mmCIF file with all atom_site columns, N, CA and C in Angstrom:
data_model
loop_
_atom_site.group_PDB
_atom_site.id
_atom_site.type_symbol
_atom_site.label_atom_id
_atom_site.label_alt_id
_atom_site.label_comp_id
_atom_site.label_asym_id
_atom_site.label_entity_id
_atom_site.label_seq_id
_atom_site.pdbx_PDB_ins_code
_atom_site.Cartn_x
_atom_site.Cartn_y
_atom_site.Cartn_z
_atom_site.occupancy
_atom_site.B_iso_or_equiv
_atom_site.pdbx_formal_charge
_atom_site.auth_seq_id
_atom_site.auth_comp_id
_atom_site.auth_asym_id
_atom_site.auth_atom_id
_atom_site.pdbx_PDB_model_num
ATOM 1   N N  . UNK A 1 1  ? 111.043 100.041 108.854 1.00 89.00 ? 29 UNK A N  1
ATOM 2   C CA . UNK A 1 1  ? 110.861 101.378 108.374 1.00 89.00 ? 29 UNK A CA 1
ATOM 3   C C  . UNK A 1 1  ? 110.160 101.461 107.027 1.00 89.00 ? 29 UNK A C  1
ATOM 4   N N  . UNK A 1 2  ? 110.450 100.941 106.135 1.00 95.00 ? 30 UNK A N  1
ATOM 5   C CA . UNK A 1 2  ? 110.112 100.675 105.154 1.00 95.00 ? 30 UNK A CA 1
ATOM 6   C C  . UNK A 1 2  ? 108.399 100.516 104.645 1.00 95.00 ? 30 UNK A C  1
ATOM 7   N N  . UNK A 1 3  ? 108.253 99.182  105.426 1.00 95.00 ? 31 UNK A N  1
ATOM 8   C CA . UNK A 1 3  ? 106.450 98.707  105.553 1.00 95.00 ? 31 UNK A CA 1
ATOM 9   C C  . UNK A 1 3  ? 105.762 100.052 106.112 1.00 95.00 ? 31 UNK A C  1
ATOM 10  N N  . UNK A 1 4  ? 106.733 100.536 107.403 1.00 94.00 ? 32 UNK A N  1
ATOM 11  C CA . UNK A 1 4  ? 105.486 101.667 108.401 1.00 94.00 ? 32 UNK A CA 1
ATOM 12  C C  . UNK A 1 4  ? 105.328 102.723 107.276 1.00 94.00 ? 32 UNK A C  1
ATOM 13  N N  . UNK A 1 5  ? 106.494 103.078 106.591 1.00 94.00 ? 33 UNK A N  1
ATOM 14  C CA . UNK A 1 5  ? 106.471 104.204 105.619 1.00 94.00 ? 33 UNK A CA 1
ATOM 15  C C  . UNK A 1 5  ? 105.224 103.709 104.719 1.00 94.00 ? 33 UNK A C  1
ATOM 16  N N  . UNK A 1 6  ? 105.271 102.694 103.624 1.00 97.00 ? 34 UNK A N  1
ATOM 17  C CA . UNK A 1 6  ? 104.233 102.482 102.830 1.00 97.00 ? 34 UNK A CA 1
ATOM 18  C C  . UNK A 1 6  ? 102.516 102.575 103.410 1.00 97.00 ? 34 UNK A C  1
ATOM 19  N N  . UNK A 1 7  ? 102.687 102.035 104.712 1.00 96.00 ? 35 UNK A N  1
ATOM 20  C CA . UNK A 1 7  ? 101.594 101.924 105.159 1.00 96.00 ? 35 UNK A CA 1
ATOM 21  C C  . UNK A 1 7  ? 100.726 103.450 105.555 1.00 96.00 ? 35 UNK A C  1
ATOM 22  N N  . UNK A 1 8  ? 101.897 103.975 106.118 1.00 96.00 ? 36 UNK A N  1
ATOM 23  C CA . UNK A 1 8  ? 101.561 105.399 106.722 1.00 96.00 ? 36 UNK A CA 1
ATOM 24  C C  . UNK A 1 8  ? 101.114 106.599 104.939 1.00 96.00 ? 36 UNK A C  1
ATOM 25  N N  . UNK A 1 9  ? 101.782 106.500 104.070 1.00 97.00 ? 37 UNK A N  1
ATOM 26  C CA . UNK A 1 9  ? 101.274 106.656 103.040 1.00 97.00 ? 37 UNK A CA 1
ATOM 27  C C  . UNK A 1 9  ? 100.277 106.281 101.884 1.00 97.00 ? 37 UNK A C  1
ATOM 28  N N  . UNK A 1 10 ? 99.718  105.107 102.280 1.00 98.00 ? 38 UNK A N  1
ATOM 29  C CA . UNK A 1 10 ? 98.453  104.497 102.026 1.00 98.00 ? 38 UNK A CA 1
ATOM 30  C C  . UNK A 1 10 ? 97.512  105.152 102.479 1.00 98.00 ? 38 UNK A C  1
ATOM 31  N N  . UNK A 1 11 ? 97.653  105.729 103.792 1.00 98.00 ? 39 UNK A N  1
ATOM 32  C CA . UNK A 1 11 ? 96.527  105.715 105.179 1.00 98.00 ? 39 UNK A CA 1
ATOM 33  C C  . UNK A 1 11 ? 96.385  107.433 104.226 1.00 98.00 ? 39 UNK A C  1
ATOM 34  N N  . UNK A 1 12 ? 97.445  108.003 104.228 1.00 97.00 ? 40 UNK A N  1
ATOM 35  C CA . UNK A 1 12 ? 97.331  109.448 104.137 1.00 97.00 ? 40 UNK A CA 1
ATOM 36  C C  . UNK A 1 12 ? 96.217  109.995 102.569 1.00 97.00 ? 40 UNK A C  1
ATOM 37  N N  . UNK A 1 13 ? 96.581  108.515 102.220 1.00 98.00 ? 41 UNK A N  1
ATOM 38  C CA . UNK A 1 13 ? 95.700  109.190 100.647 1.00 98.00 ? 41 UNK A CA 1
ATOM 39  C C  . UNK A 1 13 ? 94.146  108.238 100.600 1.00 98.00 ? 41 UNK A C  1
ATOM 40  N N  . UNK A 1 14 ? 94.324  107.356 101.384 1.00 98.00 ? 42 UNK A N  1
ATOM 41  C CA . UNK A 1 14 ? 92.697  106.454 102.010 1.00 98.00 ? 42 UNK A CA 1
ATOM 42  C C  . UNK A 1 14 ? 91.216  107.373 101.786 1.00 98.00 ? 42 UNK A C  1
ATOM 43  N N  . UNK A 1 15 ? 90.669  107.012 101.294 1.00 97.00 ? 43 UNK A N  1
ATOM 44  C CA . UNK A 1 15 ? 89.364  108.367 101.425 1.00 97.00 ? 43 UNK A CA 1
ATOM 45  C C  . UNK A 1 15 ? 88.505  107.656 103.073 1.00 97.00 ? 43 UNK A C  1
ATOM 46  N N  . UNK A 1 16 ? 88.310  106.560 103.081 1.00 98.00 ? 44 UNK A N  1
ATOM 47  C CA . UNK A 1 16 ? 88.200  106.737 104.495 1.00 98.00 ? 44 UNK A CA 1
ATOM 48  C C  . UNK A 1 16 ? 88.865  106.547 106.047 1.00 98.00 ? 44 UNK A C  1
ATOM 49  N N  . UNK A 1 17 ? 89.889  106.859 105.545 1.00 98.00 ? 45 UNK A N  1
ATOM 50  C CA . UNK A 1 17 ? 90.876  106.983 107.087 1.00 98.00 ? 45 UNK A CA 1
ATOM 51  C C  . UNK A 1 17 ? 90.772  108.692 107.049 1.00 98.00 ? 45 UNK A C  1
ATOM 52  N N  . UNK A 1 18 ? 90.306  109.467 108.804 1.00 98.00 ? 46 UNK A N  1
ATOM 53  C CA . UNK A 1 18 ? 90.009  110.732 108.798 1.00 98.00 ? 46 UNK A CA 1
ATOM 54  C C  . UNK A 1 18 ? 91.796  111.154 109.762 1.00 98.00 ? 46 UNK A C  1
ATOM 55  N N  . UNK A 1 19 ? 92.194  110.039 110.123 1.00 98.00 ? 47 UNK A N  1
ATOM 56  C CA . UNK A 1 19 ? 93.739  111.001 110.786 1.00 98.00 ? 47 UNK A CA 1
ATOM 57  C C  . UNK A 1 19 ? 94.089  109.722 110.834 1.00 98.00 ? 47 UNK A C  1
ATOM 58  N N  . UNK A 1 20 ? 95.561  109.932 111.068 1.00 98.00 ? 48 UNK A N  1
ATOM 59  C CA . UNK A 1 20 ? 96.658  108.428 111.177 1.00 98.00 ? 48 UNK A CA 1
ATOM 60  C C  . UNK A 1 20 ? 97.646  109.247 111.944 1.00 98.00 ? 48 UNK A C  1
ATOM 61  N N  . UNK A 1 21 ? 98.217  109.120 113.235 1.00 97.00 ? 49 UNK A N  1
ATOM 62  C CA . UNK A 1 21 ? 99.650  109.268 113.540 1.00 97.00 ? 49 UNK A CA 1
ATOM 63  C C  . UNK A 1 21 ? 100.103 108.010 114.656 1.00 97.00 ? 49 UNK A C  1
ATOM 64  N N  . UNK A 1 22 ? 101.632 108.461 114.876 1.00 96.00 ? 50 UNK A N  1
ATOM 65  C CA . UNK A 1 22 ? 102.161 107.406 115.843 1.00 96.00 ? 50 UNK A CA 1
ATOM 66  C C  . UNK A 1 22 ? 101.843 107.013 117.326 1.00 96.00 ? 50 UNK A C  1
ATOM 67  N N  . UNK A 1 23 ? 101.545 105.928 117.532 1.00 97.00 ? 51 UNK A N  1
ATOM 68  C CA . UNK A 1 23 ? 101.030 106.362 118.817 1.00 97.00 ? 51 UNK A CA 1
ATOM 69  C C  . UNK A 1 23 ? 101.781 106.527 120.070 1.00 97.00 ? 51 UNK A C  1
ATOM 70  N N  . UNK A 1 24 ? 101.393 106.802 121.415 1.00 97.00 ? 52 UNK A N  1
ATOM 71  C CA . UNK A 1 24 ? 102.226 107.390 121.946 1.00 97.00 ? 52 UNK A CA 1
ATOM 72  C C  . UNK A 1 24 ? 103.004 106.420 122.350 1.00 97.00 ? 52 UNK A C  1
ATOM 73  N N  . UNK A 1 25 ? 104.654 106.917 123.432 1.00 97.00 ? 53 UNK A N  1
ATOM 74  C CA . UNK A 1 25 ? 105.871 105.913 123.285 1.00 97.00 ? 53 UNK A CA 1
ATOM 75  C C  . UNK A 1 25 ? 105.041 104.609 124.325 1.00 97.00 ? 53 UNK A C  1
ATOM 76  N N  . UNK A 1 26 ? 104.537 105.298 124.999 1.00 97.00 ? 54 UNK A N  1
ATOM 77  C CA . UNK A 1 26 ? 103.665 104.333 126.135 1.00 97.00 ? 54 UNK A CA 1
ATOM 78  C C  . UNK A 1 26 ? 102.820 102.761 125.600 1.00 97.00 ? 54 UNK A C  1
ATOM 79  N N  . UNK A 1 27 ? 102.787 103.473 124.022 1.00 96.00 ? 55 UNK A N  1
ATOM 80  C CA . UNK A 1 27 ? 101.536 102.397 123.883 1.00 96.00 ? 55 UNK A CA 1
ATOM 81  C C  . UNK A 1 27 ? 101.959 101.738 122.600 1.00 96.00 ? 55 UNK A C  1
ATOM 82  N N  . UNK A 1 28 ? 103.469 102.338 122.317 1.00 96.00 ? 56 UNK A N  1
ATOM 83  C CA . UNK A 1 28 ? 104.036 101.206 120.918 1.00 96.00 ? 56 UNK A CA 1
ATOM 84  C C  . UNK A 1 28 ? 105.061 102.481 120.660 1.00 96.00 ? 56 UNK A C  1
ATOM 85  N N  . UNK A 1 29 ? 105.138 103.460 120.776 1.00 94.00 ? 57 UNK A N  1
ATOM 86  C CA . UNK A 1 29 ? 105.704 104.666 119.904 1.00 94.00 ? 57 UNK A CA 1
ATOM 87  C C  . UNK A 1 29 ? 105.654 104.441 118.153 1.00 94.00 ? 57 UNK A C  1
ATOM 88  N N  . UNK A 1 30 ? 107.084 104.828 118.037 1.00 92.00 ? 58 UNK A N  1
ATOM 89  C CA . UNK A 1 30 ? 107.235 104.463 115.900 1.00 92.00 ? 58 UNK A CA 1
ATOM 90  C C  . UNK A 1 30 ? 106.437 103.405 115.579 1.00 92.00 ? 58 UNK A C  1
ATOM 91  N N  . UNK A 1 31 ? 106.226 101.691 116.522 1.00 93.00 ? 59 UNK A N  1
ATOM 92  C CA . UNK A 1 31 ? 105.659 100.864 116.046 1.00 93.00 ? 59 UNK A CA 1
ATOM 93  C C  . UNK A 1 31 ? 104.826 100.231 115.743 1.00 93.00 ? 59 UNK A C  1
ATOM 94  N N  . UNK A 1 32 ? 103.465 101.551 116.226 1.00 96.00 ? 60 UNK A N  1
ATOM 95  C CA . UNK A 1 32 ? 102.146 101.570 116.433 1.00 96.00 ? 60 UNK A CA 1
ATOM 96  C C  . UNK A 1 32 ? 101.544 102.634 115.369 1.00 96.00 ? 60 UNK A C  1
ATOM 97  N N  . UNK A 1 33 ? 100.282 102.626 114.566 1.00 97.00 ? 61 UNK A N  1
ATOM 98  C CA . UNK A 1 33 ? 100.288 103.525 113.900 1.00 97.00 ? 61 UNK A CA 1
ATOM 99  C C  . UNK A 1 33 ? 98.926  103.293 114.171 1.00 97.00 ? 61 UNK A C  1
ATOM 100 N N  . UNK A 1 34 ? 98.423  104.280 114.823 1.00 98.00 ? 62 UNK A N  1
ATOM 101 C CA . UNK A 1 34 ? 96.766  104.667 115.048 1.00 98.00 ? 62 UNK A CA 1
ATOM 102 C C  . UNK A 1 34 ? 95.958  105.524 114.547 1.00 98.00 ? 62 UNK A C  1
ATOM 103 N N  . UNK A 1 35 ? 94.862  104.901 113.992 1.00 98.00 ? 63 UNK A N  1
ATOM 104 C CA . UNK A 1 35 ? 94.114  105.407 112.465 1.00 98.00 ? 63 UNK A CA 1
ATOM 105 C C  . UNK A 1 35 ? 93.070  105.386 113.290 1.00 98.00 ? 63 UNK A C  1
ATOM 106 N N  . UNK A 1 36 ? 92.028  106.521 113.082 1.00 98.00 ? 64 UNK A N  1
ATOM 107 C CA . UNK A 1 36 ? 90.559  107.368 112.635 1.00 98.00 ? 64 UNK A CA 1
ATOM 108 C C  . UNK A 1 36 ? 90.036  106.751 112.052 1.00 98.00 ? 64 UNK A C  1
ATOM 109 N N  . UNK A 1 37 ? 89.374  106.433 111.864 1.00 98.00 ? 65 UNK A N  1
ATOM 110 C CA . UNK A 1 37 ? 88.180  106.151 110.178 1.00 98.00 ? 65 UNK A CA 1
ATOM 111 C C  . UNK A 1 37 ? 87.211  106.869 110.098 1.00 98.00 ? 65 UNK A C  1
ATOM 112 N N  . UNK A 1 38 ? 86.826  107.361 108.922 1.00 96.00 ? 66 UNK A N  1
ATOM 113 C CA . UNK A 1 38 ? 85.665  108.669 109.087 1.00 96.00 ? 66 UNK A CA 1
ATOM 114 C C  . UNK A 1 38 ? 84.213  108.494 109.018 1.00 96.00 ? 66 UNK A C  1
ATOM 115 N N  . UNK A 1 39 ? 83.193  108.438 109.274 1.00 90.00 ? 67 UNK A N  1
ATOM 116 C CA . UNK A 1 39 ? 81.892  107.469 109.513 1.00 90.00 ? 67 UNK A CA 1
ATOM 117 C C  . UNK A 1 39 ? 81.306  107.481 108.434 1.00 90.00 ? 67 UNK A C  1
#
């Protein structure tokens, strides 16, 4: 919890990551965190 938290708050203030959320339960749920990058 801890790491995903830091990480997921890294991503949110990133100037080039354009979206970050969890991905779906199918494909990792909480333990997957799937990032955008903006071109």
């Amino acid at each position: 919890g801890t790491l995903r938290r830091a990480v997921r708050e890294m991503l949110a203030k990133h100037t080039l990551v354009e979206s970050h959320a969890e991905a779906e339960r199918r494909a990792g749920g909480d333990g997957v965190t799937v990032v955008e990058l903006a071109d």
